[in-house]
Coordinates of C-alpha atoms and ligand atoms in Angstrom, one line a residue:
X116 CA 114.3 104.2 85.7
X117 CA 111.1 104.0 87.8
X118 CA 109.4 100.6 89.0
X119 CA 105.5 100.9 89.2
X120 CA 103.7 102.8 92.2
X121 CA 101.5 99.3 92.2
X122 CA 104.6 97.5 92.8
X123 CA 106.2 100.1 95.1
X124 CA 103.1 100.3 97.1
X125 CA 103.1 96.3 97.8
X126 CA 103.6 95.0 101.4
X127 CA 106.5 92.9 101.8
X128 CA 105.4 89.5 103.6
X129 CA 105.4 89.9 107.5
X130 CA 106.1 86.2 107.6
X131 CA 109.2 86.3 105.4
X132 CA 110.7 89.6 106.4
X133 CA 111.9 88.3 110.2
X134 CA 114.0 85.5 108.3
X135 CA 117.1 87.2 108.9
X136 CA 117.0 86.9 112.5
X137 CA 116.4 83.1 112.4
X138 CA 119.0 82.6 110.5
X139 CA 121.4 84.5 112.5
X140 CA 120.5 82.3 115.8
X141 CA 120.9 79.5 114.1
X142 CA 124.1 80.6 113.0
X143 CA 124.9 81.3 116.5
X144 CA 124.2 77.7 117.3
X145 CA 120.3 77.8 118.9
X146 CA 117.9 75.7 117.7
X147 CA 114.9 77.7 115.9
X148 CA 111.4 76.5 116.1
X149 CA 109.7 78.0 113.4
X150 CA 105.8 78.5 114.2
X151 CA 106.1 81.3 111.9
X152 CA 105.3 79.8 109.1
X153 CA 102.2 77.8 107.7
X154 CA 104.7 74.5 106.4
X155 CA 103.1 71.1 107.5
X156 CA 105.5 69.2 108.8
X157 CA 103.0 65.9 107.8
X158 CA 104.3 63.1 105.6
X159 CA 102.8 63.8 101.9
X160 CA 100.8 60.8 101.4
X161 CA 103.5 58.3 99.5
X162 CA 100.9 58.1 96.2
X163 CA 101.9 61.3 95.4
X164 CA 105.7 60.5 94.3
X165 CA 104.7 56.6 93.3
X166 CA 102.2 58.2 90.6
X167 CA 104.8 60.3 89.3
X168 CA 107.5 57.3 89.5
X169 CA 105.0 55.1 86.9
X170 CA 105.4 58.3 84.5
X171 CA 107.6 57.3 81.2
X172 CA 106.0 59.4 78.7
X173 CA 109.4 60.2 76.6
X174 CA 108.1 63.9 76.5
X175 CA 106.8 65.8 79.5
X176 CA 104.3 68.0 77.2
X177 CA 102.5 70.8 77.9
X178 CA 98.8 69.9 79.9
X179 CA 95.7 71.4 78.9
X180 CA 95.4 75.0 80.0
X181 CA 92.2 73.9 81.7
X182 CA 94.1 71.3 83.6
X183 CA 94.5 67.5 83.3
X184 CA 91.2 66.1 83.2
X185 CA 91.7 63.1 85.4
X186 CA 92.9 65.7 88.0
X187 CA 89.5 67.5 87.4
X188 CA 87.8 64.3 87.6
X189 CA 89.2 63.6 90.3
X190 CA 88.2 66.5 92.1
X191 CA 84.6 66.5 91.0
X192 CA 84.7 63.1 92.9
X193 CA 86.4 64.8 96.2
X194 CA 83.4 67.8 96.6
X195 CA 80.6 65.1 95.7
X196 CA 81.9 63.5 99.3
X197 CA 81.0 67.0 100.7
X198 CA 77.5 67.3 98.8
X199 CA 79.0 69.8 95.9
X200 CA 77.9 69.2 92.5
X201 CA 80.5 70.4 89.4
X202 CA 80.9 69.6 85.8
X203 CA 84.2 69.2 84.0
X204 CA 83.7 72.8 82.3
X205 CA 83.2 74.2 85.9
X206 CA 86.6 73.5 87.5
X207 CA 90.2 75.1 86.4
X208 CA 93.4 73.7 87.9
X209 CA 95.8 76.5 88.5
X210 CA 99.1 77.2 90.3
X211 CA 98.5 76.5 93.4
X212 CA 95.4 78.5 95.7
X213 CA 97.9 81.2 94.9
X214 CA 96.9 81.6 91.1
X215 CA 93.3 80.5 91.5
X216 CA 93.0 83.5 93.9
X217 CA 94.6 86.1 91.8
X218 CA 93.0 85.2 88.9
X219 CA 89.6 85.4 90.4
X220 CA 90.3 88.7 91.1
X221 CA 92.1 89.7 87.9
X222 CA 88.7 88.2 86.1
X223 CA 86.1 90.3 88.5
X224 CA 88.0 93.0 89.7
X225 CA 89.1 96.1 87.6
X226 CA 92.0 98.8 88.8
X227 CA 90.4 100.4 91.8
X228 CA 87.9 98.1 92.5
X229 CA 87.9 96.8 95.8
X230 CA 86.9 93.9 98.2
X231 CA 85.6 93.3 101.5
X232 CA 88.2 91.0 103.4
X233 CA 87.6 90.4 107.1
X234 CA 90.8 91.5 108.7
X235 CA 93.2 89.8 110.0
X236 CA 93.4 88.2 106.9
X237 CA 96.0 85.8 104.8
X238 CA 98.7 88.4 104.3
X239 CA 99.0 87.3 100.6
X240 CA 95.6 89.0 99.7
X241 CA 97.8 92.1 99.9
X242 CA 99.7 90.9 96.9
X243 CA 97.4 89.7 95.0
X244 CA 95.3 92.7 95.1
X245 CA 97.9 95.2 95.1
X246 CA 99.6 93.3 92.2
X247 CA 96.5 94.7 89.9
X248 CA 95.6 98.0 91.8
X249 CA 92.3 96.2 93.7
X250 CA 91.7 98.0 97.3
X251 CA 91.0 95.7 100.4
X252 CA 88.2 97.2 102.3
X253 CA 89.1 95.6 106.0
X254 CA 85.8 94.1 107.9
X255 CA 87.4 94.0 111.3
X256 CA 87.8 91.4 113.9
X257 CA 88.9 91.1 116.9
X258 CA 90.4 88.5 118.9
X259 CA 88.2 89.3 121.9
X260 CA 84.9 87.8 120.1
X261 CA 87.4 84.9 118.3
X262 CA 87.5 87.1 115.5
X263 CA 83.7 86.0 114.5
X264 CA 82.4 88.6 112.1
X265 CA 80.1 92.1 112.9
X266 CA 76.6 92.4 112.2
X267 CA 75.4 92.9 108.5
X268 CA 74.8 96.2 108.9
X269 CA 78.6 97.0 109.8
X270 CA 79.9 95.2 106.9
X271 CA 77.7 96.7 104.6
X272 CA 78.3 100.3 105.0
X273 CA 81.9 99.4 103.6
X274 CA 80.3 98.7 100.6
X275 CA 80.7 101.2 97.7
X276 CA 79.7 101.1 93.9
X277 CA 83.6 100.3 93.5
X278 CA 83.1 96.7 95.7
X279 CA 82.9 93.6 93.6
X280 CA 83.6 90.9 95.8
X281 CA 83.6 89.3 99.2
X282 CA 87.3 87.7 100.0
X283 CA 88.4 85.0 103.2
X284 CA 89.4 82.2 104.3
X285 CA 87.5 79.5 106.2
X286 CA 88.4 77.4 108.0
X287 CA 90.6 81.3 109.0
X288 CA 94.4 81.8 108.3
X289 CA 95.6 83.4 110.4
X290 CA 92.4 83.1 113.0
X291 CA 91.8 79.7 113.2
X292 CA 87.9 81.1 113.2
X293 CA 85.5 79.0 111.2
X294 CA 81.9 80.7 110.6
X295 CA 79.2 79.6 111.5
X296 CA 75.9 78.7 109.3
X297 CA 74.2 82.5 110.4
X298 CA 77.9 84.2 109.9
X299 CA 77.4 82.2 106.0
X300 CA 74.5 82.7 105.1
X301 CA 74.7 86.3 106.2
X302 CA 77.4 86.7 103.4
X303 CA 75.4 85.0 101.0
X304 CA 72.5 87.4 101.9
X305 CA 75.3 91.1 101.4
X306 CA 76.6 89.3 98.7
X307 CA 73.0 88.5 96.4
X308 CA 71.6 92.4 97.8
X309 CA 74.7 93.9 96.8
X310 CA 75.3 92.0 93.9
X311 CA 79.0 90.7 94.8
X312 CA 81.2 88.1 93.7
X313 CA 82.2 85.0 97.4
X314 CA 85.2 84.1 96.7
X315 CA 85.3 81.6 99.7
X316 CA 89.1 80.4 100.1
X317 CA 88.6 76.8 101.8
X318 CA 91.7 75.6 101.1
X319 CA 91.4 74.4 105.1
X320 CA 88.0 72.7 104.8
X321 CA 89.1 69.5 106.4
X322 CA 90.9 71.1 109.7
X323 CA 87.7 71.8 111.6
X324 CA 87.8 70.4 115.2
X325 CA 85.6 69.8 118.2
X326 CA 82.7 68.2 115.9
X327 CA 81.9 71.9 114.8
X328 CA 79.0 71.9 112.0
X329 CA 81.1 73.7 108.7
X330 CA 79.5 75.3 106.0
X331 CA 81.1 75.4 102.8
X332 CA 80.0 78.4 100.1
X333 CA 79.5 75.2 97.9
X334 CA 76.2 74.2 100.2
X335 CA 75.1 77.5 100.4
X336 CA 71.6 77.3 97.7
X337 CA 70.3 80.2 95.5
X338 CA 73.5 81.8 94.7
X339 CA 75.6 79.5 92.7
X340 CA 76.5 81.9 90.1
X341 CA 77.7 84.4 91.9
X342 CA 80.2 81.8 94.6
X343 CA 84.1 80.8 93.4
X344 CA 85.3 78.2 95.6
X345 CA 89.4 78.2 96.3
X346 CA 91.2 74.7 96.5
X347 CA 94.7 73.4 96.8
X348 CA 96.3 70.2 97.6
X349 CA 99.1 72.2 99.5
X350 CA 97.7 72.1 103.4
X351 CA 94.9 69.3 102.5
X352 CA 97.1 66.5 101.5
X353 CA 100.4 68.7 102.7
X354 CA 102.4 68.5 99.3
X355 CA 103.0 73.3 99.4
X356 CA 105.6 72.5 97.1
X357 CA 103.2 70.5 94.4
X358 CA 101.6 74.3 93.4
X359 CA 98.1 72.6 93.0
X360 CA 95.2 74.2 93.2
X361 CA 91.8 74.8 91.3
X362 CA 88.8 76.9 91.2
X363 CA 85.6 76.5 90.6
X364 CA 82.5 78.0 90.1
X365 CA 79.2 77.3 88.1
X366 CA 79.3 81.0 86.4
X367 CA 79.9 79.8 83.2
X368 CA 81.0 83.2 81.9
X369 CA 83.6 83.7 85.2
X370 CA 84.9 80.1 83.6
X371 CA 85.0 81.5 80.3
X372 CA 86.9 84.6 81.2
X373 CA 89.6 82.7 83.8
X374 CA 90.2 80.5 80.8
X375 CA 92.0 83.4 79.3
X376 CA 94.1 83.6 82.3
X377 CA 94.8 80.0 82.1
X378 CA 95.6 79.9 78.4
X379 CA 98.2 82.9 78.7
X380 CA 100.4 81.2 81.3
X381 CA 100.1 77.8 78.8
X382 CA 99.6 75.3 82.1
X383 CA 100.3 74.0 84.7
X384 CA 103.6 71.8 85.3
X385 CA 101.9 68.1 84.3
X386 CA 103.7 65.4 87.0
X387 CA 102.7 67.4 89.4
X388 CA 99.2 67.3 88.2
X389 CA 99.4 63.5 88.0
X390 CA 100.9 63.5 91.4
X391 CA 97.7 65.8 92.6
X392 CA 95.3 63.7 90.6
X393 CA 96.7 60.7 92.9
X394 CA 96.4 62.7 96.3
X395 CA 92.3 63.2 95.5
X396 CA 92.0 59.6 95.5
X397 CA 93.7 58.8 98.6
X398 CA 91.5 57.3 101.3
X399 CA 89.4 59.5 103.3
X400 CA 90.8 58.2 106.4
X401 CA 94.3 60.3 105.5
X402 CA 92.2 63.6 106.5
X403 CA 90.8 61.9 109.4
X404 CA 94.2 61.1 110.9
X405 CA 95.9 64.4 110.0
X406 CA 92.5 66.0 111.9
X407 CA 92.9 64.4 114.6
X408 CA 97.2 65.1 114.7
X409 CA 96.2 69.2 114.8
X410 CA 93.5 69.2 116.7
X411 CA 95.8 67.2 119.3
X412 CA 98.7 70.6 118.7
X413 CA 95.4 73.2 118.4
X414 CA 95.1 71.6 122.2
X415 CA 98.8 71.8 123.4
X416 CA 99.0 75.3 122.2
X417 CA 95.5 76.6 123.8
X418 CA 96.1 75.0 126.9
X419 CA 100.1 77.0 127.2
X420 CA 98.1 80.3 126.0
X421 CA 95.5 79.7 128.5
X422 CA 98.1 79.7 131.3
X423 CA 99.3 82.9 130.6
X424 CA 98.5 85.5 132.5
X425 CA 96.6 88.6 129.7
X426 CA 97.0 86.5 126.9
X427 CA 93.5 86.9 125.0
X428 CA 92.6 84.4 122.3
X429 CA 89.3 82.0 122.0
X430 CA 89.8 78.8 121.4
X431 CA 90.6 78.5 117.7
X432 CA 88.5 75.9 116.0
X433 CA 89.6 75.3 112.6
X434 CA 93.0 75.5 110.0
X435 CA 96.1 75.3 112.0
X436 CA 96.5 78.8 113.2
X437 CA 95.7 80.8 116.1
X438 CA 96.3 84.5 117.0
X439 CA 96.9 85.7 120.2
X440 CA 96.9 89.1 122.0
X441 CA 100.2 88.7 124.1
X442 CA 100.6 91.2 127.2
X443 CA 102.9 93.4 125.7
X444 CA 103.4 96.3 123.4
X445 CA 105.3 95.2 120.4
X446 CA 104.8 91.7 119.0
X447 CA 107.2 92.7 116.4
X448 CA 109.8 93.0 118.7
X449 CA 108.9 90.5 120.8
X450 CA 109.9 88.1 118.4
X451 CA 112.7 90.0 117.1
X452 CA 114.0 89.9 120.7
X453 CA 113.1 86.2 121.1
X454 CA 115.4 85.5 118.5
X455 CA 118.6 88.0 119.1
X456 CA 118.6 87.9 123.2
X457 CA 116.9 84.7 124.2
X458 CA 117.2 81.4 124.3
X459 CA 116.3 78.3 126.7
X460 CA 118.5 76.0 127.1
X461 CA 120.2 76.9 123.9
X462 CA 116.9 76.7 122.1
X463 CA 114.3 79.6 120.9
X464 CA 111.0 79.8 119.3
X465 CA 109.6 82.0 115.7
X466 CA 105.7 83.3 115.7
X467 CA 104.7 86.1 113.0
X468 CA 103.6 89.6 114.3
X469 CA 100.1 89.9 113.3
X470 CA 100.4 93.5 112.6
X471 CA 100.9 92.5 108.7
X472 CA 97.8 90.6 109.0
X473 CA 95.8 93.6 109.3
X474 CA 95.0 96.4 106.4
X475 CA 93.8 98.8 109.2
X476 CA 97.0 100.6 110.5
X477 CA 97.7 100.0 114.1
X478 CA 95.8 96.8 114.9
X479 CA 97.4 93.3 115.7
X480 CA 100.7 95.3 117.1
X481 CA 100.6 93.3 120.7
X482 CA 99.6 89.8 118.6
X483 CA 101.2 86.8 116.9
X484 CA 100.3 84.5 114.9
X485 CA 101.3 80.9 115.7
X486 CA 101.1 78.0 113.1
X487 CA 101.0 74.7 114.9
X488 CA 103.0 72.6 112.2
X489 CA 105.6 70.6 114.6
X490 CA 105.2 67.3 116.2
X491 CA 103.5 67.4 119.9
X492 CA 107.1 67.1 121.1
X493 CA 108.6 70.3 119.4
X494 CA 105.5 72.2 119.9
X495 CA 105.5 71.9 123.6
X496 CA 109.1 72.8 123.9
X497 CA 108.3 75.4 121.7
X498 CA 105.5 77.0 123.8
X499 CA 107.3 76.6 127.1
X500 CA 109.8 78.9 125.3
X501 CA 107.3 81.2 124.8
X502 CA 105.8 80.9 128.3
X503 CA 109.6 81.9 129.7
X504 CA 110.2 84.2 127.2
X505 CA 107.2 86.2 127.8
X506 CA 108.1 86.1 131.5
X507 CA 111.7 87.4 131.1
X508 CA 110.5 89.8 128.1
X509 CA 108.0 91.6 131.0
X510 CA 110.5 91.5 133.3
X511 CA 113.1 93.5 131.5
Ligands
LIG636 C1 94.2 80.9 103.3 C2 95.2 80.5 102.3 N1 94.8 80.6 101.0 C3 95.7 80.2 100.0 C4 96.9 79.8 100.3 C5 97.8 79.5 99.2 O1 98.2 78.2 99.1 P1 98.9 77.5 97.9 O2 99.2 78.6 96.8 O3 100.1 76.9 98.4 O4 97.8 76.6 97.4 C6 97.4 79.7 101.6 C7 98.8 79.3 102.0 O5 99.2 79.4 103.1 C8 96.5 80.1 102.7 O6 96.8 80.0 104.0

């Protein structure tokens, strides 16, 4: 028996495939901090479990495929506070940012179709993509300019006949980047000319520091129809394991189409939709706090990369991410190595190689990607690990 070549062909994820190792030096008694992986550590606001305590329906029934309505209601209310219109028929709640993303490429993209992604990019784009034959056309970027995106005239002579869509993240995972107006509205400009699908994956919108102006693709006039915007509740209101998220778009016919999607897989589970629906009315001053808890880490971990002698990375302005070009050859082992051999006072630290963050073969293999979601405590232990480790690494 054969599995697919689709399948086959998939990347397994970068971030997951190191596990192993951090298990086995935890087993040999060090502690592990894991900055490896993008898993708040951020109390989910307590509404959350209290709405789904006053639940006593005697049957937990099926939702509408659509999603609940007072969930969509709710979010309509959440993008009017950012100046973003949408109607009931213009919002679907899905599995997570996960599902909205694949089926916004299931709905535009057909097998062999591809998409522009700015590379590095959220590793996951490999699956969803590859999951339905779609080929990611990298726009590279380097950490040298912040990775901040090429002129228009780079990224469109990637464009084929076969491109249907413009795909990232911002605020960035794994970058930390967040665009500017000019780097937006330059999309929006390939995107009308080329006639392209945005799907602009914000699930990060409200981890932007230093005061920095954002632009959402929902502001962006004159190209409504042709912009899907990706939400979830799992970084925003730090409740992963909820698997809440929505899209939404004003194409009424992209709508139409995802319904489909949404009406084969029934719906999605209904206390957490209840428990969601209660995280979009939390007060706005939830976001402001948690902002102000990462930008505090963003600081902690710039200032230890700054010190570093050849580490090259701008100052990350937005999600909780930031890669880094480390002074060595082999990231990948790097962090294999700071997990088997290393330790500092019985302690180690766990960043992903950014190599998988990268389509183009070759790039990221000297960088890591580190996800500041510990305390201030942990994550200044956890860098000073680094710092040492780095030192002793060189020196072998
Ligand atoms: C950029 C980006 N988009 C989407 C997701 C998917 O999130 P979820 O499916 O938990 O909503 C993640 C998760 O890490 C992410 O970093």
């Amino acid at each position: 028996m054969r599995l697919s070549n689709r399948v086959n062909a998939m990347q397994e994820s970068p971030i997951r495939k190191l596990v192993p190792y951090a298990e086995a030096a935890k087993k040999s008694g060090k502690k592990v901090y894991h900055l490896n992986i993008g898993q708040p550590d951020i109390e989910t606001p307590k509404a959350f479990m209290e709405s789904i305590k006053d639940f006593n329906d005697p049957v937990i029934k099926y939702s509408f495929s659509q999603g609940d309505p007072k969930l969509i209601n709710a979010i309509i209310e959440y993008y009017k506070g950012y100046n973003m219109h949408f109607t009931e028929n213009e919002i679907l709640i899905t599995n997570g940012g996960s599902e909205a993303l694949l089926f916004a490429i299931i709905a535009i993209c057909d097998p062999g179709d591809e998409i522009l992604v700015p590379e590095p990019f959220y590793t996951n784009y490999n699956g969803f993509t590859g999951g339905v034959s779609v080929n990611i056309k990298p726009i590279t970027t380097s950490a040298e300019n912040g990775f901040h995106l090429p002129d228009k005239k780079e990224i469109e002579q990637l464009i084929t006949n076969k491109t249907k869509a413009i795909l990232f993240s911002n605020p960035g995972n794994p970058t930390g980047v967040v665009y500017s107006k000019e780097e937006i509205n330059m999309l929006a400009e390939i995107a009308k000319q080329n006639d392209l699908f945005i799907i602009s994956d914000e699930v990060y919108r409200e981890f932007v520091y230093d005061n920095l102006e954002y632009t959402s693709f929902g502001n962006v006039e004159g190209i409504s129809d042709r912009v899907i915007l990706v939400d979830s509740v799992s970084k925003r209101y730090s409740a992963c394991g909820a698997r809440i998220g929505s899209l939404a778009c004003k194409n009424k016919d992209f709508i139409k189409q995802v319904l489909k999607l949404c009406q084969s897989r029934l719906c999605v589970p209904t206390l957490e939709q209840i428990g969601a629906t209660a995280l979009y009315h939390v007060d706005k001053a939830y976001l402001d706090t948690v902002n102000i808890e990462y930008n505090k880490r963003r600081d902690i971990v710039y200032e230890t990369l700054s010190s570093i002698d050849g580490v090259i990375c701008e100052k990350p302005t937005g999600a909780f991410y930031v890669v880094a070009k480390l002074p060595i050859e082999d990231a990948e082992d790097f962090v294999i190595w700071l997990l088997k051999d290393f330790d500092l006072n019985g302690e180690t630290v766990m960043f992903a190689p950014a190599a998988g963050f990268y389509a183009t073969k070759g790039l990221g293999q000297n960088e890591v990607r580190i996800a500041y979601v510990l305390n201030e405590d942990d994550l200044k232990k956890a860098m000073n690990i680094l710092k040492y480790g780095l030192e002793k690494y060189s020196r072998r």
